[in-house]
Structure formats: structure tokens, C-alpha cells
CSV table of C-alpha atoms in Angstrom, one decimal:
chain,number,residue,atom,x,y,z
V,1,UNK,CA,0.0,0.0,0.0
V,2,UNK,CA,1.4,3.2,-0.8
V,3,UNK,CA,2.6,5.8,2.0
V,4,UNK,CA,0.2,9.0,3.0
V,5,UNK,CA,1.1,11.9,4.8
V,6,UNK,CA,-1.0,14.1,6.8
V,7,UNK,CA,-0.4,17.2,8.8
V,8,UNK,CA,-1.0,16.0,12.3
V,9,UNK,CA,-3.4,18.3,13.6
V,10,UNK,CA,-6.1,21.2,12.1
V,11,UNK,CA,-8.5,23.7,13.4
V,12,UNK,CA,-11.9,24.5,11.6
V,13,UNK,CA,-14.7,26.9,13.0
V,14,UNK,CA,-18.4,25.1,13.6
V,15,UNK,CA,-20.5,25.7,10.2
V,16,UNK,CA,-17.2,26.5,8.1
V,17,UNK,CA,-15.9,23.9,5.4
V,18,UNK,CA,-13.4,21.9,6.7
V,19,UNK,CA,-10.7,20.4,4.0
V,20,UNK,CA,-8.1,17.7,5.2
V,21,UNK,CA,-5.3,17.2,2.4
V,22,UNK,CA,-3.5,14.2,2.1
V,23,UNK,CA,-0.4,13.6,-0.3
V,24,UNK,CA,0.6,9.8,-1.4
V,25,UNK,CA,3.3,10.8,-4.0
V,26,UNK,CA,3.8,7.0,-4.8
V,27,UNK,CA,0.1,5.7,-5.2
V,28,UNK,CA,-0.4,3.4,-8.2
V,29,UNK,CA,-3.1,3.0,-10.7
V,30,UNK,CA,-5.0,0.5,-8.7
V,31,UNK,CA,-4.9,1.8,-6.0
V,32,UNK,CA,-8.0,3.7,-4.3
V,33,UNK,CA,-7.7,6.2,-1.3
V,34,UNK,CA,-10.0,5.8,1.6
V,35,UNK,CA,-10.8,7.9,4.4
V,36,UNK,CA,-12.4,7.0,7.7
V,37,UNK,CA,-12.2,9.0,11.1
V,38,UNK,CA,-12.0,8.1,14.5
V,39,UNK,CA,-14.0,9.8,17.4
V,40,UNK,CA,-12.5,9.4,20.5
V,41,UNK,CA,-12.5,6.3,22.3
V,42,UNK,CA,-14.5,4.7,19.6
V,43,UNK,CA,-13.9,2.5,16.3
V,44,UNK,CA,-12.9,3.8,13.1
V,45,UNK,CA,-15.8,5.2,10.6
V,46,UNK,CA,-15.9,4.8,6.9
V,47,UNK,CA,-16.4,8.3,5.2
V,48,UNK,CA,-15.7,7.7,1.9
V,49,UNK,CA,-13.1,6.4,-1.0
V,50,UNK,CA,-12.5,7.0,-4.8
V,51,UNK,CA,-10.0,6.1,-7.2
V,52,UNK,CA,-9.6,9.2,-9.7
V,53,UNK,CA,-12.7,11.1,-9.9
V,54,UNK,CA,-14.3,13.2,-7.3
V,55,UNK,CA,-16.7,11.5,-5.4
V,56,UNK,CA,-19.3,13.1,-2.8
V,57,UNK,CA,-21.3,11.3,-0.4
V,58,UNK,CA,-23.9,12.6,2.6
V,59,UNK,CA,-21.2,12.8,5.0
V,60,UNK,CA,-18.6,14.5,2.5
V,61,UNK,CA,-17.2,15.3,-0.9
V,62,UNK,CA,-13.0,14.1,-1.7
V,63,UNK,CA,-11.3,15.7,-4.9
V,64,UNK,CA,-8.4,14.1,-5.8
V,65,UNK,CA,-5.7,15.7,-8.2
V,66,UNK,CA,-5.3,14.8,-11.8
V,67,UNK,CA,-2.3,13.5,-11.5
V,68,UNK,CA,-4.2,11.2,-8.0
V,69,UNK,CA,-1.0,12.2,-5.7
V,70,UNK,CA,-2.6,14.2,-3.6
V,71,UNK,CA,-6.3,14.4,-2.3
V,72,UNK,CA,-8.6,16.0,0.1
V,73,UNK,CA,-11.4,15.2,2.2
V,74,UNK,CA,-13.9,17.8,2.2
V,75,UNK,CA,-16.6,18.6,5.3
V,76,UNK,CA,-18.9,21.0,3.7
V,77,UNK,CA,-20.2,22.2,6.8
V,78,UNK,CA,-18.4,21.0,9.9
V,79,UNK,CA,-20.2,20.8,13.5
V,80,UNK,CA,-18.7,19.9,16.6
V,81,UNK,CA,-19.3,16.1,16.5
V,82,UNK,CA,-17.1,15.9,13.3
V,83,UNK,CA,-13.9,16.5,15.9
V,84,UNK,CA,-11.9,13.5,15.4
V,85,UNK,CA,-9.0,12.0,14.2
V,86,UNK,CA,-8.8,11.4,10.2
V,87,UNK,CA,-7.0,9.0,8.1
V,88,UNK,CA,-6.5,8.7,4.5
V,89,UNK,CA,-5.7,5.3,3.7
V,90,UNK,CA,-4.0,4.2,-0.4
V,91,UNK,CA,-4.9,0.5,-1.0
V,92,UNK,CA,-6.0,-1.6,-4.0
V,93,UNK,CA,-9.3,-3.0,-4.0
V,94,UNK,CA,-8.7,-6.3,-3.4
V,95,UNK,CA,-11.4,-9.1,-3.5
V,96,UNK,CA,-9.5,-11.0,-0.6
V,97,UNK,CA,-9.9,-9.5,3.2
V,98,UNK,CA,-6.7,-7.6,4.1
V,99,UNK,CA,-5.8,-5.4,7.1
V,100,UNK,CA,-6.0,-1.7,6.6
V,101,UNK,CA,-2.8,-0.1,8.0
V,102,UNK,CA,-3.6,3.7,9.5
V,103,UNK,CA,-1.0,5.9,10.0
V,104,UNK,CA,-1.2,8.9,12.0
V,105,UNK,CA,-3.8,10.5,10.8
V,106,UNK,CA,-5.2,14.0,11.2
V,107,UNK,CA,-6.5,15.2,14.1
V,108,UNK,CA,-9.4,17.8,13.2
V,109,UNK,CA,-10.9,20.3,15.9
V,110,UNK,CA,-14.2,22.0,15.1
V,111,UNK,CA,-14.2,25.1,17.1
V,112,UNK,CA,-17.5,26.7,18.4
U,1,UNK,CA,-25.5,-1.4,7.2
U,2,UNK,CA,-22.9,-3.6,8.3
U,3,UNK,CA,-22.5,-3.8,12.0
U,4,UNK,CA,-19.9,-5.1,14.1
U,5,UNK,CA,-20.5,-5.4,17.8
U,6,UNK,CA,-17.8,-5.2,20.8
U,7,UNK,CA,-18.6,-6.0,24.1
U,8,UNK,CA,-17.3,-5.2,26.8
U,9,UNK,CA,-16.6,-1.5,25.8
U,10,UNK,CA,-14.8,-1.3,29.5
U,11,UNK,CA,-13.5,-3.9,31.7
U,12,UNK,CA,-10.8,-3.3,34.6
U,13,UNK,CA,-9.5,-6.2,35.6
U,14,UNK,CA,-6.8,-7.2,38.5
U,15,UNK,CA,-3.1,-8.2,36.9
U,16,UNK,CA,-2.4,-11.7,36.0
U,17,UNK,CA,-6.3,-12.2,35.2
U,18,UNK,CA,-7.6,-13.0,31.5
U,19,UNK,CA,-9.7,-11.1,29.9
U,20,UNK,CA,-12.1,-12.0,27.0
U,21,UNK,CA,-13.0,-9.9,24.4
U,22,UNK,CA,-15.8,-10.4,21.6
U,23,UNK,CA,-16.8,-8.9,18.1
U,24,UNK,CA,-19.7,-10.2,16.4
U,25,UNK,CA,-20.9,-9.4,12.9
U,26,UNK,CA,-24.6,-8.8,13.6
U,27,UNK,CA,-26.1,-9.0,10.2
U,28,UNK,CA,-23.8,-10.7,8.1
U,29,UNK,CA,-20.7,-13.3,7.9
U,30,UNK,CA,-17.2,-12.5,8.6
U,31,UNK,CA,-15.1,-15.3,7.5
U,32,UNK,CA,-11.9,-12.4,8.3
U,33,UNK,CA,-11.9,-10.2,11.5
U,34,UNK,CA,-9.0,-7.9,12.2
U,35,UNK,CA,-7.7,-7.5,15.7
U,36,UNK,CA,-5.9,-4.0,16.8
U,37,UNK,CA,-4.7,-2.5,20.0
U,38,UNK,CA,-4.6,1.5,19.8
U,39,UNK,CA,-2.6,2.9,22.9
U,40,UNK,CA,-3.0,7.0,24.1
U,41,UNK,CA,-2.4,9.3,21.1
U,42,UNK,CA,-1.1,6.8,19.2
U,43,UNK,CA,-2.7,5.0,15.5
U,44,UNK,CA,-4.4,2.2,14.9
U,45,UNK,CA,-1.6,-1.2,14.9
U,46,UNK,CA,-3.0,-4.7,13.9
U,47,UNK,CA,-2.4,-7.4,16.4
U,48,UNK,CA,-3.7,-10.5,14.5
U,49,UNK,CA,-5.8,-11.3,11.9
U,50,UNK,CA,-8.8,-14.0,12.9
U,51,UNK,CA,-9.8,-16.6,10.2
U,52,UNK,CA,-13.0,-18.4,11.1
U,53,UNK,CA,-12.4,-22.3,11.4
U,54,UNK,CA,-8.2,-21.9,11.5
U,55,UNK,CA,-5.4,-20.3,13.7
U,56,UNK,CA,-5.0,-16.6,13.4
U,57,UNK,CA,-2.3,-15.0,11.9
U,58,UNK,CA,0.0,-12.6,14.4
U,59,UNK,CA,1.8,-9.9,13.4
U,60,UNK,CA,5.5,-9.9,14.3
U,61,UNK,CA,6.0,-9.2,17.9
U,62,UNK,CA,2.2,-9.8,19.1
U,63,UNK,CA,2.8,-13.5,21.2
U,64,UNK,CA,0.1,-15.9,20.5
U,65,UNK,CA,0.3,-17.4,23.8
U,66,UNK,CA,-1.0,-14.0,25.4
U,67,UNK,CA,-3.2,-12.9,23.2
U,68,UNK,CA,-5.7,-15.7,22.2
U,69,UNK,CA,-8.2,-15.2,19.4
U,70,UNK,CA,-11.0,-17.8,18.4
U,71,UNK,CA,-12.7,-17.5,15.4
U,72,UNK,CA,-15.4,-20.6,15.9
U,73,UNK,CA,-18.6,-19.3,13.8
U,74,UNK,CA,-19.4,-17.0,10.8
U,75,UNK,CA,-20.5,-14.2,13.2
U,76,UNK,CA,-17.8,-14.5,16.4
U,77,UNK,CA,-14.7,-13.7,17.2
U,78,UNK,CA,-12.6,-13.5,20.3
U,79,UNK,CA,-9.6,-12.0,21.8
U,80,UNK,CA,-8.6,-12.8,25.4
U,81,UNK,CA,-5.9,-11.5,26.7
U,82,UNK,CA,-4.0,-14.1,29.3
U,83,UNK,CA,-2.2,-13.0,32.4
U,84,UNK,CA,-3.0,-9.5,32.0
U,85,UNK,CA,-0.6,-7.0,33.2
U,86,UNK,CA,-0.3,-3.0,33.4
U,87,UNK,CA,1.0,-2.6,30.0
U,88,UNK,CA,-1.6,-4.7,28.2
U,89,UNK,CA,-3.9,-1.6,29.0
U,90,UNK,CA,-5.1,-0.2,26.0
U,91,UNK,CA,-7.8,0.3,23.8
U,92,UNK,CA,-8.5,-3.1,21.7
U,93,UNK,CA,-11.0,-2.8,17.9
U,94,UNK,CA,-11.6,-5.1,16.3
U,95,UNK,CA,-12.9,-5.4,12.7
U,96,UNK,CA,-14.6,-7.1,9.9
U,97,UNK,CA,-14.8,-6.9,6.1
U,98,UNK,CA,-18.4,-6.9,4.9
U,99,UNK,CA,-18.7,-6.8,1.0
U,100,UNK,CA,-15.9,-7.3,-1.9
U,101,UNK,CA,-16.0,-3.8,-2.7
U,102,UNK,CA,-16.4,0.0,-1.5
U,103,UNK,CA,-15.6,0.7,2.2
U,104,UNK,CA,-15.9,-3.2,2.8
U,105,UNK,CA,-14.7,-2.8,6.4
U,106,UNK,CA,-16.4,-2.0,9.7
U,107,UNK,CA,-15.4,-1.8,13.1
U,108,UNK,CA,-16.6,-2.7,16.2
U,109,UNK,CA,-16.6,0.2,18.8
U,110,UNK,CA,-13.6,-0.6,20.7
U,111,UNK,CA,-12.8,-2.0,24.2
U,112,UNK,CA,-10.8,0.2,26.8
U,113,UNK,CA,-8.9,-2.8,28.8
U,114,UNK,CA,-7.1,-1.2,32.1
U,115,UNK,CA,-5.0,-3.1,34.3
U,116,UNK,CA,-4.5,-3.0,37.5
């Protein structure tokens, strides 16, 4: 699975749009990036994945770059309750079960 | 959707006790469950992965012989951690994969283990 990197920590204010960037420089052509978030003291949450085009969903919208080295996970309009921890995950969609590996993620705080 | 369930979501227990841990996939089969320990401010790090009706597979450094995982059923899997001791204290998820495709994965809500 190919690397990500995230900056470790980001501010947003309550009703703003909050966008979380994620670089993987090395991702191959078959491979999708993912993104789930982790509330405190709970289990990871899918949010959404894609593997060129933009793809929006009810809980959020991810654009990723023509050239798919870089992406980011857009909250259109972030509340409190989306303050968590956020990973963007590169892996191929593979029809056999395999772990997913998080790294350390981004830690996103919705200010009131 | 998919749901995975954890339970206990706490448990405090005295050192050198076991503690048992279960995930179950509530409406569908998990042949795969996923096993990861997550201490403070740290990421997600897989301990094991559970195979329903064979031995897990460990990840290097994770012994066997402490952490036991039984996969016996479709729907169950369970970790219990043996002789327990202050630094097994952590949070423990576990996880399933539910379809071939999309997200595919869910996770069960975690269990805070302390040791005391």
C-alpha cells in the first residue's frame, strides 16, 4: 500500500468547510484512497473512498488531483461532533480481506 | 449497514487475570476479523488477523500465547488476553470486512482494557 502523509493536527470553525489534504506521492493506478475518522475512544468510521474522480457522499465530498498524488477530504459544513481524528488510507481493491494499515492521521478540531 | 459489535466496551481487571474480548458481525458473515490494540495518542496497529475455522495470523512481535483469538462461527470472534498486566492496558477494535468492494470494512466500537 502506498505511503500517506497528513499534517498531524487542524483547526476548523463550527459551520465552516473543513478540507483535510492528504499527499501519497507513490500511489499506483490501482490503488483507491479511503478515508475513515476516528472519534475518540471509539472505532474507526468509513467516510468515503475513490479512485480518480471526485466522489461526494452525505457525510462528505473528496477531490483528488489529476495526476491522484494528492487528495482531500472535504466537510462541507463542519459541526462539533465531526472533531476527530482522520485517516487517508492508499490501498488496492482487493477481493481478498486484508488489514488496513492507519497511519497517523489528522486530528481535526471544530471550534464553536 | 454492516454492523460489528464489541462488548465489553470497559472492563478493569486485576493483573495476572484473562480477559475475553468479543466482536460479532450482527447482520452478516465475517469469514476475516481484524484485531488491533490502539494505545494514548497513538494510531491504529493490527495485532492479528482472525480466520473463522483456523489459527490466526499474528503480526511480528504480538505472542500468541497472550493474546488468544478464536474465530469458531461466521459471526464471532474473540480475543482474550491471558495474564493481563499493566501494559496490556489499552484500547482493543476489532474489525470485519463486509462486502468485496467500496468501504468493505467495519469496526466494532472498541474496548478500553485497564490493568490494575
Amino acid at each position: 500500500d502506498a505511503k500517506t502523509t497528513q499534517p498531524p493536527s487542524m483547526d476548523c470553525a463550527e459551520g465552516r468547510a473543513a478540507n483535510l489534504p492528504c499527499n501519497h506521492s507513490t500511489i499506483s493506478g490501482n490503488e483507491y484512497v479511503y478515508w475513515y475518522r476516528q472519534i475518540h475512544s471509539q472505532g474507526p468510521q468509513y467516510i468515503i473512498h475513490g479512485l480518480k474522480n471526485n466522489e461526494t457522499n452525505e457525510m462528505a465530498s473528496l477531490i483528488i488531483t489529476e495526476d491522484r498524488k494528492s487528495s482531500t477530504l472535504i466537510l462541507p459544513h463542519a459541526t462539533l461532533r465531526d472533531t476527530a481524528v482522520y485517516y487517508c488510507i492508499v490501498r488496492v481493491l482487493s477481493g481478498s480481506a486484508r488489514q488496513l494499515t492507519f497511519g497517523s492521521g489528522t486530528q481535526l478540531t471544530v471550534l464553536p | 449497514g454492516a454492523v460489528v459489535s464489541q462488548h465489553p466496551s470497559r472492563v478493569i481487571c486485576k493483573s495476572g487475570t484473562s480477559v475475553k474480548i468479543e466482536c460479532r458481525s450482527l447482520d452478516f458473515q465475517a469469514t476475516t476479523m481484524f484485531w488491533y490494540r490502539q494505545f494514548p495518542k497513538q494510531s491504529l496497529m493490527l495485532m492479528a488477523t482472525s480466520n473463522e475455522g483456523s489459527k490466526a495470523t499474528y503480526e511480528q512481535g504480538v505472542e500468541k500465547d497472550k493474546f488468544l483469538i478464536n474465530h469458531a462461527s461466521l459471526t464471532l470472534s474473540t480475543l482474550t488476553v491471558t495474564s493481563a498486566h499493566p501494559e496490556d492496558s489499552s484500547f482493543y477494535i476489532c474489525s470485519a470486512r463486509t462486502a468485496p468492494a467500496q468501504n468493505g470494512y467495519t469496526f466494532g466500537s472498541g474496548t478500553r482494557l485497564t490493568v490494575v
